[in-house]
Short mmCIF file of C-alpha atoms and ligand atoms in Angstrom, two decimals:
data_model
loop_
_atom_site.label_atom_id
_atom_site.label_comp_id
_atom_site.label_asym_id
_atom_site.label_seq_id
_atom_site.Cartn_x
_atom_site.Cartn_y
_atom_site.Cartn_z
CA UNK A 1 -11.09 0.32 -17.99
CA UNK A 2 -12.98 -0.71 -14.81
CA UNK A 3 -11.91 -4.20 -12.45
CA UNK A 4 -13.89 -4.30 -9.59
CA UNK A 5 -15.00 -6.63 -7.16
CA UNK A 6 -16.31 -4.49 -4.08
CA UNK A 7 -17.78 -0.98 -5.74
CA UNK A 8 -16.04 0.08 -2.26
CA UNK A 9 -12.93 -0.04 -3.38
CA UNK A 10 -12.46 1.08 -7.02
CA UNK A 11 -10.31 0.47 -9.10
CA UNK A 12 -9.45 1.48 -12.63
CA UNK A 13 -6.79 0.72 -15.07
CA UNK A 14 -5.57 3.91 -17.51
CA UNK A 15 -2.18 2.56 -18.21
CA UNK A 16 0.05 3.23 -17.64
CA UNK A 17 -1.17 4.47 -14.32
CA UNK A 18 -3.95 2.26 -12.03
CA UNK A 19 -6.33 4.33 -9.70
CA UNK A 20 -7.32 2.85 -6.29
CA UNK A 21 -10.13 4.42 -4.84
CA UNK A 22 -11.75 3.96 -1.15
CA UNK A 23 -14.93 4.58 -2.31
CA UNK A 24 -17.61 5.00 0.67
CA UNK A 25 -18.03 8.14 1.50
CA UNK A 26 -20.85 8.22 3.83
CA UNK A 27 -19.06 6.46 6.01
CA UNK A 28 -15.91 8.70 5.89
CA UNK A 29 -14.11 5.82 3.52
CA UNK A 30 -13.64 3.46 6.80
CA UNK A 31 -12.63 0.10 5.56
CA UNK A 32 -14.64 -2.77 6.64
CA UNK A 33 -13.03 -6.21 6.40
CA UNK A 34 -14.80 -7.11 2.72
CA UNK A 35 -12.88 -3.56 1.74
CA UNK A 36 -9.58 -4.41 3.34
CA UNK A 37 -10.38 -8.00 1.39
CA UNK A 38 -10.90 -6.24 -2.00
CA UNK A 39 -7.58 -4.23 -1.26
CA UNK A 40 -5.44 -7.40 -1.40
CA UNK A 41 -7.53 -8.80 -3.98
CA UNK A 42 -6.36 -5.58 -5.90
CA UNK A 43 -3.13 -5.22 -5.27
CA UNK A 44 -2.76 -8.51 -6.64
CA UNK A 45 -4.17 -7.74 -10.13
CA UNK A 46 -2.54 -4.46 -9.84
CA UNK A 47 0.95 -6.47 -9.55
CA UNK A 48 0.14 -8.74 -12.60
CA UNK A 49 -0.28 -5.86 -15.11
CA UNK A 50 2.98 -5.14 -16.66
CA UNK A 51 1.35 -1.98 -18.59
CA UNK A 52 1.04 -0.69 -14.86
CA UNK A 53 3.91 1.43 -13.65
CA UNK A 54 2.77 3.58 -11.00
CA UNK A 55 -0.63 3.76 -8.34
CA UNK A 56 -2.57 6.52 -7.49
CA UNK A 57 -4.83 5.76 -4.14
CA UNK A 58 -7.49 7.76 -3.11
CA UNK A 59 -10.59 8.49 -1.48
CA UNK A 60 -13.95 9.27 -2.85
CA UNK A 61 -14.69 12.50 -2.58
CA UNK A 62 -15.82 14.17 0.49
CA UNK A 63 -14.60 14.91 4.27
CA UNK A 64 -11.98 11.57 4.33
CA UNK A 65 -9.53 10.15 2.70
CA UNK A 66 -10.55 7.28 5.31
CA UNK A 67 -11.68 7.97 8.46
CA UNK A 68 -10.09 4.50 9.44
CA UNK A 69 -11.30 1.50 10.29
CA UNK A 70 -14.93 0.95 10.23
CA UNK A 71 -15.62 1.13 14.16
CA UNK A 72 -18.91 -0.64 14.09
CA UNK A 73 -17.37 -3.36 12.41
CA UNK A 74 -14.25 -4.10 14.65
CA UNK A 75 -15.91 -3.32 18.06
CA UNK A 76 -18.40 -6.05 17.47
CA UNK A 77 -15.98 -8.71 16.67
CA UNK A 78 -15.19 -11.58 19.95
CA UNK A 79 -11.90 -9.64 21.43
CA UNK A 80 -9.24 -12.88 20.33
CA UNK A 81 -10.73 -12.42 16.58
CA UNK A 82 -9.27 -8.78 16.75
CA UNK A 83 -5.99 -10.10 16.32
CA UNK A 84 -6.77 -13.23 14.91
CA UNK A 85 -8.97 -11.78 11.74
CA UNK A 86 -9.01 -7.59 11.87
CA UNK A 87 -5.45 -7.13 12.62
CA UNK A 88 -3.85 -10.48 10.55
CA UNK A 89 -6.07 -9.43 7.71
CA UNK A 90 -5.21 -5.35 7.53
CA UNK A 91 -1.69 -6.69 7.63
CA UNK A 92 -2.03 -8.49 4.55
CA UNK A 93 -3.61 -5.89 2.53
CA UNK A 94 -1.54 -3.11 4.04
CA UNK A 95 1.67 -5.28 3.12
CA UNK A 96 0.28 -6.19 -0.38
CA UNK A 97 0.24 -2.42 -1.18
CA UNK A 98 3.39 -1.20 0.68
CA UNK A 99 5.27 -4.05 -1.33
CA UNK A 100 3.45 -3.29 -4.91
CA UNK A 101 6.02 -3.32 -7.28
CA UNK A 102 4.73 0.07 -8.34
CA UNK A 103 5.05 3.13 -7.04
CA UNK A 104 2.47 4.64 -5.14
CA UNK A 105 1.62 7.82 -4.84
CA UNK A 106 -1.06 8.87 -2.26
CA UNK A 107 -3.53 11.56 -2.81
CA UNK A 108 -5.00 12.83 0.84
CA UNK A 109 -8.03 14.91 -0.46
CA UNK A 110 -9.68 14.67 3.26
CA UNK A 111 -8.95 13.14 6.57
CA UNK A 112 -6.24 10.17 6.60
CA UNK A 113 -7.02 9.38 10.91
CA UNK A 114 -6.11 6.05 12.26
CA UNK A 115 -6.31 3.16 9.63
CA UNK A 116 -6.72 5.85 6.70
CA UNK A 117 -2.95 7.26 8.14
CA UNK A 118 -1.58 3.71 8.29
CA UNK A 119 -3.40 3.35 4.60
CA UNK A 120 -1.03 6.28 3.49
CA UNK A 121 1.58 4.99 4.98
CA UNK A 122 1.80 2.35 2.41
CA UNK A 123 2.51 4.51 -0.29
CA UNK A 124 5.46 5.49 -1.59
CA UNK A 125 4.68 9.46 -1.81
CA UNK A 126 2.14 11.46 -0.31
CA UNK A 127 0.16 14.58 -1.44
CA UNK A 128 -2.21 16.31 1.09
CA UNK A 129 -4.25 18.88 0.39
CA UNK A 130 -4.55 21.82 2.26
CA UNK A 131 -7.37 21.41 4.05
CA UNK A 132 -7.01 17.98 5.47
CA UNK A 133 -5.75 17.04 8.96
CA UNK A 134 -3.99 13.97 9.73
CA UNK A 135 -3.73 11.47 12.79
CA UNK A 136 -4.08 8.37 14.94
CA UNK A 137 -6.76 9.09 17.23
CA UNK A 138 -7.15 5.23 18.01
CA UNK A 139 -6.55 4.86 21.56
CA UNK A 140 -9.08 7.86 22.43
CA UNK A 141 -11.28 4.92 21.71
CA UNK A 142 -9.47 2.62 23.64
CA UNK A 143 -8.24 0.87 20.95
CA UNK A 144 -4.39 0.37 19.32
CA UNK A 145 -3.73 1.71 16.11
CA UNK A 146 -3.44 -2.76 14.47
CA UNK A 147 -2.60 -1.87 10.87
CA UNK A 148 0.82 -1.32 11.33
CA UNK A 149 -0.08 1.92 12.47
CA UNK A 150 2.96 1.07 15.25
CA UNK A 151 5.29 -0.33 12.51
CA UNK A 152 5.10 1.02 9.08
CA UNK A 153 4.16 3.93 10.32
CA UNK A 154 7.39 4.27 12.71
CA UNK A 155 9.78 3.10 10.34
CA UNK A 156 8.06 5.68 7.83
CA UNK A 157 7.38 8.42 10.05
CA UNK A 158 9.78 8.05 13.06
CA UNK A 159 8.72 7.09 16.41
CA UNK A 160 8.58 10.54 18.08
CA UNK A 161 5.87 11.69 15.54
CA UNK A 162 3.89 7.92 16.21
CA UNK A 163 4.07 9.16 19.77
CA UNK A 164 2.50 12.38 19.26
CA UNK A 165 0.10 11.04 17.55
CA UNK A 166 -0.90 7.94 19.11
CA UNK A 167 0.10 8.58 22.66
CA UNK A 168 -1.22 12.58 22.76
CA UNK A 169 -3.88 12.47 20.41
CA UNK A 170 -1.78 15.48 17.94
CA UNK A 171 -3.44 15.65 14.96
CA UNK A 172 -1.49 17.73 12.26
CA UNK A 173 -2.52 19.82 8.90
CA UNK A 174 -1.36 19.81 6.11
CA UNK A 175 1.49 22.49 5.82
CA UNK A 176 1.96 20.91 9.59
CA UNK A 177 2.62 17.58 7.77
CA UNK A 178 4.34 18.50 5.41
CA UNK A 179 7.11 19.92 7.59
CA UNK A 180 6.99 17.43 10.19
CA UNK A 181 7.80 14.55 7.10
CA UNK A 182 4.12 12.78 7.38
CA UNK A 183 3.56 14.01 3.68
CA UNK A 184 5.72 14.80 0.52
CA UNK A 185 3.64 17.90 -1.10
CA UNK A 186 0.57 19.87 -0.22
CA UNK A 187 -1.87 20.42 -3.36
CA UNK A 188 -4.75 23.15 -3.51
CA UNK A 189 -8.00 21.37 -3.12
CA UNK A 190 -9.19 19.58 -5.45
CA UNK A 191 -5.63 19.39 -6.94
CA UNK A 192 -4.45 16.48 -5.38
CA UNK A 193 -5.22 13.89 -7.84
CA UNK A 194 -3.89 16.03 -10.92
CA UNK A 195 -0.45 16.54 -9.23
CA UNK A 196 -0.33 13.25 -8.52
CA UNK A 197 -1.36 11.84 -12.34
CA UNK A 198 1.96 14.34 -13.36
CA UNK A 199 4.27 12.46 -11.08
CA UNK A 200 3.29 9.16 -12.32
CA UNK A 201 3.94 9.98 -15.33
CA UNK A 202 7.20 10.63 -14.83
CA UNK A 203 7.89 7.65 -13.17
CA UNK A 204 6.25 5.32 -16.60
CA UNK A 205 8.91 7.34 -18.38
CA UNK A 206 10.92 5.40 -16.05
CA UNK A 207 12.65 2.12 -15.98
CA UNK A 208 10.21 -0.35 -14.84
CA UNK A 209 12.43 -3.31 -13.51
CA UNK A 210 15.23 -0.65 -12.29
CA UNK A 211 12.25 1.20 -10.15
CA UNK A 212 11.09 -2.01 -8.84
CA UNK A 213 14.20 -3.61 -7.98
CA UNK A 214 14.87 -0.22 -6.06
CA UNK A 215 11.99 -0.15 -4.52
CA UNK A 216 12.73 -3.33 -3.58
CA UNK A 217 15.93 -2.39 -1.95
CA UNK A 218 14.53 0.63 -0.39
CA UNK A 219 12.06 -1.14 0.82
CA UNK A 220 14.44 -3.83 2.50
CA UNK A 221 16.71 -1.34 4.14
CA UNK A 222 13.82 0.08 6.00
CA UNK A 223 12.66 -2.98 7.42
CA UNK A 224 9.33 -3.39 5.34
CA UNK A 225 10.25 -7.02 4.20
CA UNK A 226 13.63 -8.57 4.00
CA UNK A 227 13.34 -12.54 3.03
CA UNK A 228 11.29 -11.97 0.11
CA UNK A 229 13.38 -9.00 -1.30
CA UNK A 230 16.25 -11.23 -1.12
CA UNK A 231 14.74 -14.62 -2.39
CA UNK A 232 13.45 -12.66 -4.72
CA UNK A 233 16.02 -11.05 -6.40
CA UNK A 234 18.23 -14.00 -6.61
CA UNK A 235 15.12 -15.68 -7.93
CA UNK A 236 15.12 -13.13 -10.89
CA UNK A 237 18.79 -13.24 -11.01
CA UNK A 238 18.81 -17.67 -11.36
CA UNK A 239 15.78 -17.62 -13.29
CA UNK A 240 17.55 -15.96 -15.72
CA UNK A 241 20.61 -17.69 -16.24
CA UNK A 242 21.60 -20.21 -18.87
CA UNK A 243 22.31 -22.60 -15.18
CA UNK A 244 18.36 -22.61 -15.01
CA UNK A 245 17.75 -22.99 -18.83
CA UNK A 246 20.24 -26.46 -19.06
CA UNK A 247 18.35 -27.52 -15.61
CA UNK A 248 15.44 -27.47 -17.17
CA UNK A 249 16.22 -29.26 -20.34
CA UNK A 250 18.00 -31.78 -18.35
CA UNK A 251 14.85 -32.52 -16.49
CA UNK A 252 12.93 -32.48 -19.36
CA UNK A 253 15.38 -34.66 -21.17
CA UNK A 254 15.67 -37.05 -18.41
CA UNK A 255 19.50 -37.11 -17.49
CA UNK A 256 21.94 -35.21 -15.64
CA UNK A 257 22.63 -31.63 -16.07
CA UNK A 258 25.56 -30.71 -16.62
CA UNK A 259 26.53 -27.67 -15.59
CA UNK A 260 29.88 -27.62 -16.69
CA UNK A 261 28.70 -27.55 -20.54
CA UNK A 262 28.56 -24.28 -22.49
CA UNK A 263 24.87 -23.89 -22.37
CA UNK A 264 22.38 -23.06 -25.76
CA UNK A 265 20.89 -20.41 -25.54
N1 COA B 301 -15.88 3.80 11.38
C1 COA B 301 -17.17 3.68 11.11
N2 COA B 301 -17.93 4.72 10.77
C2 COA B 301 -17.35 5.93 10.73
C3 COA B 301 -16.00 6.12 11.02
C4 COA B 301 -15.24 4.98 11.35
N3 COA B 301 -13.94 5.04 11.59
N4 COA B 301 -15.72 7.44 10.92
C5 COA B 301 -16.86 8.04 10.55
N5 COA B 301 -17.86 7.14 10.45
C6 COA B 301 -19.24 7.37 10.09
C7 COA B 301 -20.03 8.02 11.20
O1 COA B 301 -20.48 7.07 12.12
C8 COA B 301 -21.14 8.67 10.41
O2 COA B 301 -22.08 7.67 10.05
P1 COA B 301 -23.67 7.97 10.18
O3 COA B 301 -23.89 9.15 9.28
O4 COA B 301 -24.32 6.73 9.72
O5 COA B 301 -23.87 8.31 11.63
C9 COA B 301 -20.46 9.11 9.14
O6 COA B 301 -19.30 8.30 9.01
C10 COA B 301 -20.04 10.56 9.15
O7 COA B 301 -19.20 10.76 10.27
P2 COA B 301 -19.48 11.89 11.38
O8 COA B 301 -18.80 11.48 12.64
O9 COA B 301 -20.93 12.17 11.47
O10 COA B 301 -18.75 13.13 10.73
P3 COA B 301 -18.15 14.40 11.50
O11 COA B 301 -17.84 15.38 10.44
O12 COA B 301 -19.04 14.83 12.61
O13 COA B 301 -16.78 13.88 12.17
C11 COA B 301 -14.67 12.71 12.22
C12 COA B 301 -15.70 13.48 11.37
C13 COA B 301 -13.62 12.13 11.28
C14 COA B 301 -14.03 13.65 13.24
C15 COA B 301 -15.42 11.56 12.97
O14 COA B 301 -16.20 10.85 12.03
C16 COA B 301 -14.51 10.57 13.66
O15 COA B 301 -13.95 10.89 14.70
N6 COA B 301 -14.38 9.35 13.09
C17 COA B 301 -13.60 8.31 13.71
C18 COA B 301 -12.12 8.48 13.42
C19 COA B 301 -11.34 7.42 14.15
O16 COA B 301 -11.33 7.35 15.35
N7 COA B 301 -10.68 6.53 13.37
C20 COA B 301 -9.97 5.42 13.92
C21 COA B 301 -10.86 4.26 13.96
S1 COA B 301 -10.03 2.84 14.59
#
């Protein structure tokens, strides 16, 4: 099944795995800001389906995974709307999918450079294959690498590798990648996407609140998000309590709870 909004950014339900697609290949998959738009808008539809337990993102076929962002866009916006719109707005995508409550597994089947690295750095696995090379050339353009490229990517990826990158323009291969830590397997080409449907399903066989609650955790002891991991968890943790249940009915009933009453279930 097929939910789209912008055809530039694809995505498919085949549960119990959903396919994300950057889908715009003749620009090299760069994400404009109505792509980075239909990201969020994804991710939240992704994180409503219970049938979905892991995410495969991609890019349509061709020399990129994403070439980034889209350069034409960006460099004519006023300079404070960088940060006010491009940047705020990457963030909030970017976050959406590095907090999905699904796994993500990331299929490199061409270049991830700049915004299509900090892309993959949102997932929670990566495959490259062989042929593609990987990097942040961002400030050869004079530019900083604004979606989380800084962040994520250096609580992912380690700050000395960000450096290379960002600072001396390295740009790594695959194998490279692989053994530096910037990716978790190499595939042949054309492979990518086939290894990466086998390790989802292994994680649907999976338990689904288990992996997200880990994830979760994971997620929190790196730094990604902290105050909603913890609110929450306790959310899950009072929503389901017979407390909540006898607060309701109270409120429902109009009187007091009381708390100190065996509750019904
Ligand atoms: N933003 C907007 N358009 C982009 C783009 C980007 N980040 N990257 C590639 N494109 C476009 C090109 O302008 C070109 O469009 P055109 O055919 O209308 O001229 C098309 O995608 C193909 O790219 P091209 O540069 O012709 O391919 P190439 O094989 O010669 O080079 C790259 C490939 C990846 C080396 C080169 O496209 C590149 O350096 N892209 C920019 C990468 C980057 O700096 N990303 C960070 C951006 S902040």
């Amino acid at each position: 099944m097929s939910d789209q909004c912008d055809p530039r950014i694809r995505l498919e339900f085949d549960a119990p795995v959903a396919v994300l697609t950057v889908s715009r290949a003749d620009k090299l998959n760069a994400l404009d800001a109505a792509m980075v738009e239909a990201l969020a808008d994804a991710c939240r539809r992704i994180e409503r389906r219970d049938d979905i337990r892991a995410v495969i993102l991609t890019g349509a076929e061709g020399k990129a995974f994403s070439a980034g962002g889209d350069i034409e866009a960006w460099s004519g916006e006023p300079p404070e709307d960088f940060g006010r719109f491009w940047v705020r707005e990457g963030h909030e995508a970017f976050d959406r999918l590095a907090r999905l409550r699904q796994p993500v597994i990331a299929v490199l089947n061409g270049h991830a450079l700049g915004g299509g690295l900090e892309l993959a750095a949102c997932a929670d696995l990566r495959i490259a294959e062989v042929h593609v090379k990987i990097g942040q050339p961002e400030t050869g353009l004079g530019i900083i690498p604004g979606w989380s490229g800084t962040q994520r990517a250096v609580r992912r990826f380690g700050s000395q590798l960000v450096r290379r990158m960002a600072l001396f323009g390295e740009v790594f291969a695959a194998e490279e990648a692989l053994r530096l830590g910037l990716v978790d397997q190499v595939a042949e080409e054309g492979e990518g996407l086939s290894m990466a449907r086998a390790i989802a399903s292994t994680v649907a066989k999976r338990g689904p609140l288990a992996t997200e609650t880990t994830k979760m955790l994971v997620n929190m002891a790196e730094g990604e998000e902290v105050g909603r991991v913890g609110e929450a968890l306790a959310g899950m943790l009072a929503a389901n309590s017979a407390e909540l249940r006898e607060g309701i009915s109270a409120f429902r009933e109009k009187r007091p709870a009381d708390f100190g009453k065996k509750p019904k279930d």
